[in-house]
PDB file of C-alpha atoms in Angstrom:
ATOM      1  CA  MET A 655      23.292  -5.653  21.730  1.00 92.00           C
ATOM      2  CA  THR A 656      22.595  -6.099  18.014  1.00 97.00           C
ATOM      3  CA  ILE A 657      19.041  -5.572  16.825  1.00 97.00           C
ATOM      4  CA  LYS A 658      17.318  -5.103  13.445  1.00 98.00           C
ATOM      5  CA  ASP A 659      15.079  -2.154  12.719  1.00 97.00           C
ATOM      6  CA  GLN A 660      11.796  -2.499  10.824  1.00 97.00           C
ATOM      7  CA  ILE A 661      13.356  -2.339   7.380  1.00 97.00           C
ATOM      8  CA  GLY A 662      15.814  -5.096   8.298  1.00 97.00           C
ATOM      9  CA  ASP A 663      18.970  -3.055   8.952  1.00 97.00           C
ATOM     10  CA  SER A 664      21.113  -4.342  11.828  1.00 97.00           C
ATOM     11  CA  HIS A 665      22.396  -1.945  14.478  1.00 98.00           C
ATOM     12  CA  THR A 666      24.759  -2.625  17.358  1.00 97.00           C
ATOM     13  CA  PHE A 667      24.499  -0.673  20.610  1.00 96.00           C
ATOM     14  CA  GLU A 668      27.204  -0.910  23.264  1.00 95.00           C
ATOM     15  CA  SER A 669      24.920   1.033  25.621  1.00 96.00           C
ATOM     16  CA  ALA A 670      21.610   2.878  25.489  1.00 97.00           C
ATOM     17  CA  PRO A 671      21.810   5.990  23.241  1.00 98.00           C
ATOM     18  CA  LYS A 672      21.816   9.153  25.348  1.00 97.00           C
ATOM     19  CA  ARG A 673      21.072  11.817  22.727  1.00 98.00           C
ATOM     20  CA  ILE A 674      18.026  11.244  20.510  1.00 98.00           C
ATOM     21  CA  VAL A 675      16.699  13.151  17.491  1.00 98.00           C
ATOM     22  CA  SER A 676      13.146  12.144  16.528  1.00 98.00           C
ATOM     23  CA  LEU A 677      11.831  12.998  13.065  1.00 98.00           C
ATOM     24  CA  VAL A 678       8.327  11.541  13.488  1.00 97.00           C
ATOM     25  CA  PRO A 679       5.692  13.259  15.667  1.00 97.00           C
ATOM     26  CA  SER A 680       3.935  10.094  16.854  1.00 98.00           C
ATOM     27  CA  GLN A 681       7.247   8.485  17.752  1.00 98.00           C
ATOM     28  CA  THR A 682       8.327  11.610  19.620  1.00 98.00           C
ATOM     29  CA  GLU A 683       5.215  11.268  21.780  1.00 98.00           C
ATOM     30  CA  LEU A 684       6.059   7.610  22.449  1.00 98.00           C
ATOM     31  CA  LEU A 685       9.640   8.425  23.427  1.00 98.00           C
ATOM     32  CA  PHE A 686       8.396  10.995  25.939  1.00 98.00           C
ATOM     33  CA  ASP A 687       5.869   8.483  27.274  1.00 98.00           C
ATOM     34  CA  LEU A 688       8.694   6.002  27.798  1.00 98.00           C
ATOM     35  CA  GLY A 689      10.349   8.537  30.094  1.00 98.00           C
ATOM     36  CA  LEU A 690      13.102   9.636  27.710  1.00 98.00           C
ATOM     37  CA  GLN A 691      12.467  13.389  27.828  1.00 96.00           C
ATOM     38  CA  GLU A 692      15.958  14.112  29.160  1.00 97.00           C
ATOM     39  CA  SER A 693      17.514  12.382  26.145  1.00 98.00           C
ATOM     40  CA  ILE A 694      15.440  13.911  23.335  1.00 98.00           C
ATOM     41  CA  VAL A 695      17.593  16.712  21.933  1.00 98.00           C
ATOM     42  CA  GLY A 696      15.866  17.273  18.561  1.00 98.00           C
ATOM     43  CA  VAL A 697      12.290  17.095  17.222  1.00 98.00           C
ATOM     44  CA  THR A 698      10.309  18.326  14.208  1.00 98.00           C
ATOM     45  CA  LYS A 699       8.043  21.363  14.058  1.00 97.00           C
ATOM     46  CA  PHE A 700       5.118  18.928  13.839  1.00 97.00           C
ATOM     47  CA  CYS A 701       5.938  17.248  17.169  1.00 97.00           C
ATOM     48  CA  VAL A 702       2.992  18.704  19.087  1.00 96.00           C
ATOM     49  CA  HIS A 703       2.621  15.970  21.737  1.00 97.00           C
ATOM     50  CA  PRO A 704       3.451  16.404  24.494  1.00 97.00           C
ATOM     51  CA  TYR A 705       2.639  20.095  24.168  1.00 96.00           C
ATOM     52  CA  TYR A 706       6.019  21.107  25.603  1.00 96.00           C
ATOM     53  CA  ALA A 707       8.145  18.918  23.292  1.00 96.00           C
ATOM     54  CA  LYS A 708       9.321  21.825  21.152  1.00 96.00           C
ATOM     55  CA  SER A 709      10.212  23.947  24.168  1.00 95.00           C
ATOM     56  CA  VAL A 710      12.562  21.376  25.709  1.00 96.00           C
ATOM     57  CA  SER A 711      14.132  20.102  22.456  1.00 97.00           C
ATOM     58  CA  GLU A 712      15.633  21.828  19.403  1.00 97.00           C
ATOM     59  CA  VAL A 713      13.369  22.027  16.350  1.00 98.00           C
ATOM     60  CA  VAL A 714      15.316  20.603  13.400  1.00 98.00           C
ATOM     61  CA  GLY A 715      12.795  21.121  10.577  1.00 96.00           C
ATOM     62  CA  GLY A 716       9.860  19.076   9.341  1.00 95.00           C
ATOM     63  CA  THR A 717       9.481  15.437   8.370  1.00 94.00           C
ATOM     64  CA  LYS A 718      10.291  16.007   4.688  1.00 94.00           C
ATOM     65  CA  GLN A 719      12.849  18.799   5.086  1.00 95.00           C
ATOM     66  CA  VAL A 720      15.391  18.837   7.890  1.00 97.00           C
ATOM     67  CA  ASN A 721      18.288  21.053   8.875  1.00 97.00           C
ATOM     68  CA  PHE A 722      21.234  18.668   8.635  1.00 98.00           C
ATOM     69  CA  ASP A 723      23.701  21.157  10.150  1.00 97.00           C
ATOM     70  CA  LYS A 724      21.480  21.716  13.178  1.00 98.00           C
ATOM     71  CA  ILE A 725      21.035  17.967  13.672  1.00 98.00           C
ATOM     72  CA  LYS A 726      24.793  17.424  13.430  1.00 98.00           C
ATOM     73  CA  SER A 727      25.430  20.208  15.958  1.00 98.00           C
ATOM     74  CA  LEU A 728      23.237  18.381  18.481  1.00 98.00           C
ATOM     75  CA  ASN A 729      25.716  15.498  18.428  1.00 98.00           C
ATOM     76  CA  PRO A 730      23.031  12.776  18.477  1.00 98.00           C
ATOM     77  CA  ASP A 731      23.709   9.110  19.217  1.00 98.00           C
ATOM     78  CA  ILE A 732      20.637   7.995  17.278  1.00 98.00           C
ATOM     79  CA  ILE A 733      18.096   9.475  14.878  1.00 98.00           C
ATOM     80  CA  ILE A 734      14.606   7.948  14.825  1.00 98.00           C
ATOM     81  CA  ALA A 735      13.022   8.057  11.362  1.00 98.00           C
ATOM     82  CA  ASN A 736      10.169   6.346   9.533  1.00 98.00           C
ATOM     83  CA  LYS A 737      10.068   4.770   6.082  1.00 97.00           C
ATOM     84  CA  GLU A 738       6.905   6.642   5.086  1.00 95.00           C
ATOM     85  CA  GLU A 739       7.391   9.961   6.861  1.00 95.00           C
ATOM     86  CA  ASN A 740      11.015  10.618   5.913  1.00 95.00           C
ATOM     87  CA  THR A 741      12.503  10.353   2.422  1.00 95.00           C
ATOM     88  CA  GLN A 742      15.291   7.994   1.419  1.00 95.00           C
ATOM     89  CA  GLU A 743      17.413  11.015   0.482  1.00 96.00           C
ATOM     90  CA  ILE A 744      17.077  12.451   3.996  1.00 97.00           C
ATOM     91  CA  VAL A 745      17.902   9.108   5.606  1.00 97.00           C
ATOM     92  CA  THR A 746      20.974   8.630   3.414  1.00 97.00           C
ATOM     93  CA  GLU A 747      22.328  12.039   4.430  1.00 97.00           C
ATOM     94  CA  LEU A 748      21.521  11.479   8.099  1.00 98.00           C
ATOM     95  CA  ARG A 749      23.519   8.254   8.133  1.00 97.00           C
ATOM     96  CA  ASN A 750      26.637  10.406   7.754  1.00 97.00           C
ATOM     97  CA  ILE A 751      25.875  11.835  11.193  1.00 98.00           C
ATOM     98  CA  CYS A 752      25.021   8.776  13.311  1.00 97.00           C
ATOM     99  CA  THR A 753      22.885   5.644  13.535  1.00 98.00           C
ATOM    100  CA  VAL A 754      19.481   6.065  11.884  1.00 98.00           C
ATOM    101  CA  TRP A 755      16.800   3.730  13.225  1.00 98.00           C
ATOM    102  CA  ILE A 756      13.918   3.329  10.772  1.00 98.00           C
ATOM    103  CA  THR A 757      10.429   2.178  11.674  1.00 98.00           C
ATOM    104  CA  ASP A 758       7.833   0.876   9.229  1.00 98.00           C
ATOM    105  CA  ILE A 759       4.334   0.725  10.691  1.00 98.00           C
ATOM    106  CA  MET A 760       1.437  -0.726   8.726  1.00 97.00           C
ATOM    107  CA  THR A 761      -0.240  -2.869  11.386  1.00 98.00           C
ATOM    108  CA  ILE A 762      -0.944  -2.817  15.103  1.00 98.00           C
ATOM    109  CA  ASP A 763       1.545  -5.676  15.474  1.00 98.00           C
ATOM    110  CA  ASP A 764       4.169  -3.437  13.820  1.00 98.00           C
ATOM    111  CA  ASN A 765       3.332  -0.832  16.439  1.00 98.00           C
ATOM    112  CA  PHE A 766       3.858  -3.303  19.277  1.00 98.00           C
ATOM    113  CA  GLN A 767       7.193  -4.261  17.718  1.00 98.00           C
ATOM    114  CA  MET A 768       8.292  -0.624  17.606  1.00 98.00           C
ATOM    115  CA  ILE A 769       7.432  -0.082  21.270  1.00 98.00           C
ATOM    116  CA  SER A 770       9.277  -3.261  22.229  1.00 98.00           C
ATOM    117  CA  ASP A 771      12.322  -2.254  20.155  1.00 98.00           C
ATOM    118  CA  PHE A 772      12.475   1.166  21.811  1.00 98.00           C
ATOM    119  CA  GLY A 773      12.285  -0.530  25.194  1.00 98.00           C
ATOM    120  CA  LYS A 774      15.346  -2.622  24.337  1.00 98.00           C
ATOM    121  CA  ILE A 775      17.384   0.129  22.667  1.00 98.00           C
ATOM    122  CA  PHE A 776      16.844   2.763  25.361  1.00 98.00           C
ATOM    123  CA  ASN A 777      16.796   0.404  28.351  1.00 98.00           C
ATOM    124  CA  ARG A 778      13.116   1.107  28.992  1.00 98.00           C
ATOM    125  CA  ARG A 779      11.859  -2.484  28.835  1.00 98.00           C
ATOM    126  CA  THR A 780       9.530  -2.191  31.810  1.00 98.00           C
ATOM    127  CA  GLU A 781       7.969   1.044  30.567  1.00 98.00           C
ATOM    128  CA  ALA A 782       7.585  -0.375  27.049  1.00 98.00           C
ATOM    129  CA  GLN A 783       5.876  -3.512  28.339  1.00 98.00           C
ATOM    130  CA  LYS A 784       3.452  -1.410  30.380  1.00 98.00           C
ATOM    131  CA  TRP A 785       2.424   0.455  27.224  1.00 98.00           C
ATOM    132  CA  ILE A 786       2.098  -2.774  25.255  1.00 98.00           C
ATOM    133  CA  ASP A 787      -0.073  -4.263  28.008  1.00 98.00           C
ATOM    134  CA  LYS A 788      -2.314  -1.174  28.246  1.00 98.00           C
ATOM    135  CA  ILE A 789      -2.795  -0.958  24.485  1.00 98.00           C
ATOM    136  CA  SER A 790      -3.412  -4.725  24.217  1.00 98.00           C
ATOM    137  CA  PHE A 791      -6.068  -4.589  26.946  1.00 98.00           C
ATOM    138  CA  SER A 792      -7.860  -1.658  25.286  1.00 98.00           C
ATOM    139  CA  LEU A 793      -7.569  -3.299  21.877  1.00 98.00           C
ATOM    140  CA  ASP A 794      -9.218  -6.497  23.125  1.00 98.00           C
ATOM    141  CA  ASP A 795     -11.989  -4.437  24.699  1.00 98.00           C
ATOM    142  CA  PHE A 796     -12.555  -2.494  21.481  1.00 98.00           C
ATOM    143  CA  LYS A 797     -12.649  -5.685  19.394  1.00 98.00           C
ATOM    144  CA  LYS A 798     -15.525  -6.941  21.560  1.00 97.00           C
ATOM    145  CA  TYR A 799     -17.281  -3.648  20.923  1.00 97.00           C
ATOM    146  CA  SER A 800     -16.591  -3.576  17.176  1.00 96.00           C
ATOM    147  CA  ASP A 801     -17.774  -7.179  16.700  1.00 95.00           C
ATOM    148  CA  ARG A 802     -21.296  -5.785  17.088  1.00 94.00           C
ATOM    149  CA  LEU A 803     -20.813  -3.097  14.453  1.00 95.00           C
ATOM    150  CA  PRO A 804     -22.172  -3.457  10.920  1.00 95.00           C
ATOM    151  CA  VAL A 805     -19.681  -3.416   8.053  1.00 96.00           C
ATOM    152  CA  ARG A 806     -19.939  -0.119   6.191  1.00 97.00           C
ATOM    153  CA  LYS A 807     -18.288   0.871   2.923  1.00 97.00           C
ATOM    154  CA  ALA A 808     -16.107   3.906   3.509  1.00 98.00           C
ATOM    155  CA  VAL A 809     -13.496   6.223   2.059  1.00 98.00           C
ATOM    156  CA  TYR A 810     -10.899   8.067   4.147  1.00 98.00           C
ATOM    157  CA  PHE A 811      -9.645  11.251   2.471  1.00 98.00           C
ATOM    158  CA  ILE A 812      -6.208  12.593   3.388  1.00 98.00           C
ATOM    159  CA  TRP A 813      -5.595  15.236   0.685  1.00 97.00           C
ATOM    160  CA  ARG A 814      -7.167  17.627  -1.810  1.00 97.00           C
ATOM    161  CA  ASN A 815      -5.815  18.925  -5.152  1.00 95.00           C
ATOM    162  CA  PRO A 816      -5.630  16.172  -6.076  1.00 97.00           C
ATOM    163  CA  TYR A 817      -8.041  14.308  -3.868  1.00 97.00           C
ATOM    164  CA  MET A 818      -6.265  11.341  -2.292  1.00 98.00           C
ATOM    165  CA  ALA A 819      -7.475   8.585  -0.002  1.00 98.00           C
ATOM    166  CA  ALA A 820      -5.856   6.036   2.284  1.00 98.00           C
ATOM    167  CA  GLY A 821      -5.511   2.700   0.513  1.00 97.00           C
ATOM    168  CA  SER A 822      -4.139  -0.689   1.497  1.00 96.00           C
ATOM    169  CA  ASN A 823      -0.932  -1.472   3.415  1.00 96.00           C
ATOM    170  CA  THR A 824      -1.312   1.641   5.547  1.00 97.00           C
ATOM    171  CA  PHE A 825      -1.813   2.035   9.293  1.00 98.00           C
ATOM    172  CA  ILE A 826      -4.966   4.018   8.511  1.00 98.00           C
ATOM    173  CA  ASP A 827      -6.426   1.070   6.604  1.00 98.00           C
ATOM    174  CA  GLU A 828      -5.602  -1.242   9.511  1.00 98.00           C
ATOM    175  CA  LEU A 829      -7.638   0.981  11.829  1.00 98.00           C
ATOM    176  CA  LEU A 830     -10.438   1.332   9.294  1.00 98.00           C
ATOM    177  CA  GLN A 831     -10.751  -2.456   9.209  1.00 98.00           C
ATOM    178  CA  LEU A 832     -10.722  -2.582  13.005  1.00 98.00           C
ATOM    179  CA  ASN A 833     -13.684  -0.169  12.929  1.00 98.00           C
ATOM    180  CA  LYS A 834     -15.572  -2.357  10.440  1.00 98.00           C
ATOM    181  CA  PHE A 835     -15.128   0.213   7.689  1.00 98.00           C
ATOM    182  CA  GLN A 836     -14.719  -1.533   4.339  1.00 98.00           C
ATOM    183  CA  ASN A 837     -12.220   0.688   2.528  1.00 98.00           C
ATOM    184  CA  ILE A 838     -13.415   1.061  -1.058  1.00 97.00           C
ATOM    185  CA  TYR A 839      -9.873   2.022  -2.147  1.00 97.00           C
ATOM    186  CA  ALA A 840      -8.089  -0.841  -0.386  1.00 95.00           C
ATOM    187  CA  GLY A 841      -7.073  -2.415  -3.693  1.00 89.00           C
ATOM    188  CA  LYS A 842      -5.816   0.773  -5.353  1.00 93.00           C
ATOM    189  CA  GLY A 843      -2.369   1.163  -3.777  1.00 94.00           C
ATOM    190  CA  ARG A 844      -1.325   2.949  -0.596  1.00 95.00           C
ATOM    191  CA  TYR A 845      -2.555   6.491  -1.290  1.00 97.00           C
ATOM    192  CA  PRO A 846      -4.545   6.516  -4.554  1.00 97.00           C
ATOM    193  CA  GLU A 847      -5.775   9.631  -6.265  1.00 97.00           C
ATOM    194  CA  VAL A 848      -9.557   9.853  -6.362  1.00 97.00           C
ATOM    195  CA  GLU A 849     -11.678  11.243  -9.200  1.00 96.00           C
ATOM    196  CA  LEU A 850     -14.803  12.377  -7.400  1.00 96.00           C
ATOM    197  CA  ARG A 851     -17.013  11.766 -10.432  1.00 96.00           C
ATOM    198  CA  LYS A 852     -16.038   8.074 -10.302  1.00 96.00           C
ATOM    199  CA  ILE A 853     -16.526   7.532  -6.590  1.00 96.00           C
ATOM    200  CA  ARG A 854     -19.893   5.787  -6.948  1.00 96.00           C
ATOM    201  CA  LEU A 855     -18.563   3.480  -9.641  1.00 94.00           C
ATOM    202  CA  GLU A 856     -15.478   2.683  -7.545  1.00 93.00           C
ATOM    203  CA  GLY A 857     -17.366   1.614  -4.456  1.00 94.00           C
ATOM    204  CA  ASP A 858     -20.226   3.995  -3.622  1.00 94.00           C
ATOM    205  CA  PRO A 859     -19.276   4.602   0.037  1.00 97.00           C
ATOM    206  CA  GLU A 860     -21.821   4.883   2.817  1.00 96.00           C
ATOM    207  CA  ILE A 861     -19.369   6.814   4.975  1.00 97.00           C
ATOM    208  CA  VAL A 862     -16.946   9.577   3.923  1.00 97.00           C
ATOM    209  CA  LEU A 863     -14.261  10.322   6.503  1.00 98.00           C
ATOM    210  CA  LEU A 864     -12.450  13.646   6.165  1.00 98.00           C
ATOM    211  CA  SER A 865      -9.219  13.748   8.155  1.00 97.00           C
ATOM    212  CA  SER A 866      -7.941  16.755  10.089  1.00 96.00           C
ATOM    213  CA  GLU A 867      -4.422  16.048   8.803  1.00 94.00           C
ATOM    214  CA  PRO A 868      -2.338  16.275   6.714  1.00 94.00           C
ATOM    215  CA  TYR A 869      -4.980  18.323   4.825  1.00 96.00           C
ATOM    216  CA  PRO A 870      -7.374  20.431   6.936  1.00 95.00           C
ATOM    217  CA  PHE A 871     -10.714  19.601   5.302  1.00 97.00           C
ATOM    218  CA  LYS A 872     -13.563  22.095   5.688  1.00 96.00           C
ATOM    219  CA  GLU A 873     -17.335  22.113   5.191  1.00 96.00           C
ATOM    220  CA  GLU A 874     -17.018  23.254   1.562  1.00 96.00           C
ATOM    221  CA  HIS A 875     -14.951  20.178   0.788  1.00 96.00           C
ATOM    222  CA  ALA A 876     -17.553  17.943   2.410  1.00 96.00           C
ATOM    223  CA  PHE A 877     -20.175  19.553   0.186  1.00 95.00           C
ATOM    224  CA  GLU A 878     -17.998  19.151  -2.908  1.00 95.00           C
ATOM    225  CA  ILE A 879     -17.425  15.450  -2.242  1.00 96.00           C
ATOM    226  CA  GLY A 880     -21.009  14.835  -1.160  1.00 93.00           C
ATOM    227  CA  ARG A 881     -22.364  15.906  -4.562  1.00 93.00           C
ATOM    228  CA  PHE A 882     -20.730  12.836  -6.093  1.00 95.00           C
ATOM    229  CA  THR A 883     -21.928  10.273  -3.541  1.00 94.00           C
ATOM    230  CA  HIS A 884     -25.280   8.590  -3.106  1.00 89.00           C
ATOM    231  CA  HIS A 885     -26.310  10.217   0.190  1.00 89.00           C
ATOM    232  CA  ALA A 886     -23.115   9.161   1.983  1.00 94.00           C
ATOM    233  CA  LYS A 887     -22.731  10.364   5.572  1.00 94.00           C
ATOM    234  CA  THR A 888     -19.713  12.704   5.795  1.00 95.00           C
ATOM    235  CA  ILE A 889     -17.814  12.889   9.074  1.00 96.00           C
ATOM    236  CA  PHE A 890     -14.806  14.990  10.071  1.00 97.00           C
ATOM    237  CA  VAL A 891     -12.349  12.870  12.034  1.00 98.00           C
ATOM    238  CA  ASP A 892      -9.231  13.440  14.123  1.00 98.00           C
ATOM    239  CA  GLY A 893      -6.385  12.344  11.864  1.00 97.00           C
ATOM    240  CA  GLU A 894      -4.118  11.649  14.827  1.00 98.00           C
ATOM    241  CA  MET A 895      -6.453   8.897  16.004  1.00 98.00           C
ATOM    242  CA  PHE A 896      -6.313   7.106  12.657  1.00 98.00           C
ATOM    243  CA  SER A 897      -2.712   7.702  11.597  1.00 97.00           C
ATOM    244  CA  TRP A 898      -0.567   8.184  14.721  1.00 97.00           C
ATOM    245  CA  TYR A 899       1.012   4.979  15.927  1.00 97.00           C
ATOM    246  CA  GLY A 900       2.923   4.639  19.202  1.00 97.00           C
ATOM    247  CA  SER A 901       1.289   5.464  22.537  1.00 98.00           C
ATOM    248  CA  ARG A 902      -1.411   7.630  20.889  1.00 98.00           C
ATOM    249  CA  LEU A 903      -3.187   4.403  19.909  1.00 98.00           C
ATOM    250  CA  LEU A 904      -4.310   3.966  23.520  1.00 98.00           C
ATOM    251  CA  LYS A 905      -6.455   7.105  23.233  1.00 98.00           C
ATOM    252  CA  ALA A 906      -7.853   6.055  19.854  1.00 98.00           C
ATOM    253  CA  PHE A 907     -10.140   3.261  21.035  1.00 98.00           C
ATOM    254  CA  ASP A 908     -12.377   5.512  23.169  1.00 98.00           C
ATOM    255  CA  TYR A 909     -12.382   8.032  20.338  1.00 98.00           C
ATOM    256  CA  PHE A 910     -13.581   5.327  17.919  1.00 98.00           C
ATOM    257  CA  LYS A 911     -16.476   4.401  20.214  1.00 97.00           C
ATOM    258  CA  LYS A 912     -17.604   8.036  20.284  1.00 96.00           C
ATOM    259  CA  LEU A 913     -17.226   8.173  16.509  1.00 97.00           C
ATOM    260  CA  HIS A 914     -19.574   5.217  16.024  1.00 96.00           C
ATOM    261  CA  ASN A 915     -22.100   6.830  18.366  1.00 92.00           C
ATOM    262  CA  ARG A 916     -22.054   9.836  16.044  1.00 88.00           C
ATOM    263  CA  ILE A 917     -22.653   7.599  13.045  1.00 88.00           C
ATOM    264  CA  GLN A 918     -25.374   5.524  14.653  1.00 80.00           C
ATOM    265  CA  PRO A 919     -26.332   6.586  18.172  1.00 61.00           C
ATOM    266  CA  ALA A 920     -26.845   3.714  20.615  1.00 48.00           C
TER     267      ALA A 920
END
């Protein structure tokens, strides 16, 4: 079987890979949910779902820094990486070890494609289709719910020092749009730096979303940002629900409904 990954590289598989190293936490969760736990030999220190992932697989580093010798010693058949999460330098080095499959997820359709690809590569077509069907059903249900929501101008912060927000062509922005949040930084690149003193001029958000990851925002940061807005409502949100693709998306839709109830109770 020859199949292209999400950056267009072709890979040929004579049989399903038996030894997998996953360098992306959300994709690790998906691989476990597809029933591949016996094949996952290496994960990152950030692979926290399922909770036992790091106890049954070797930890090979983070997403930006990996232990190449440890990965090589695991004798993997395939390494699962992501265009955004892992650097080009890491990927280039990893290709000396074995096949590196790269995902690139900016939309929900990209996510469905990734699940389908994994189903083909690892001979888990039935399991993959079940996940696609479940997510599709919940997505349709949430769209009916969100059609009734008002459009609100929003900013989604991911970092501090410097302050950075999610912009366009990101999975976060896709989910913001789904939630009827009009991203005021959608036209400023993927992850623009934000000067707080300019935030009202650049869009004057009604809603400020402070993510739990990759930066752990606290109340003092909400206060700091709030001083520069015009009475915007600041909400701490679970970053996994907005940025983790794969099977985690199924849990996100119920989370989003609860989030909107916090913003404007029914």
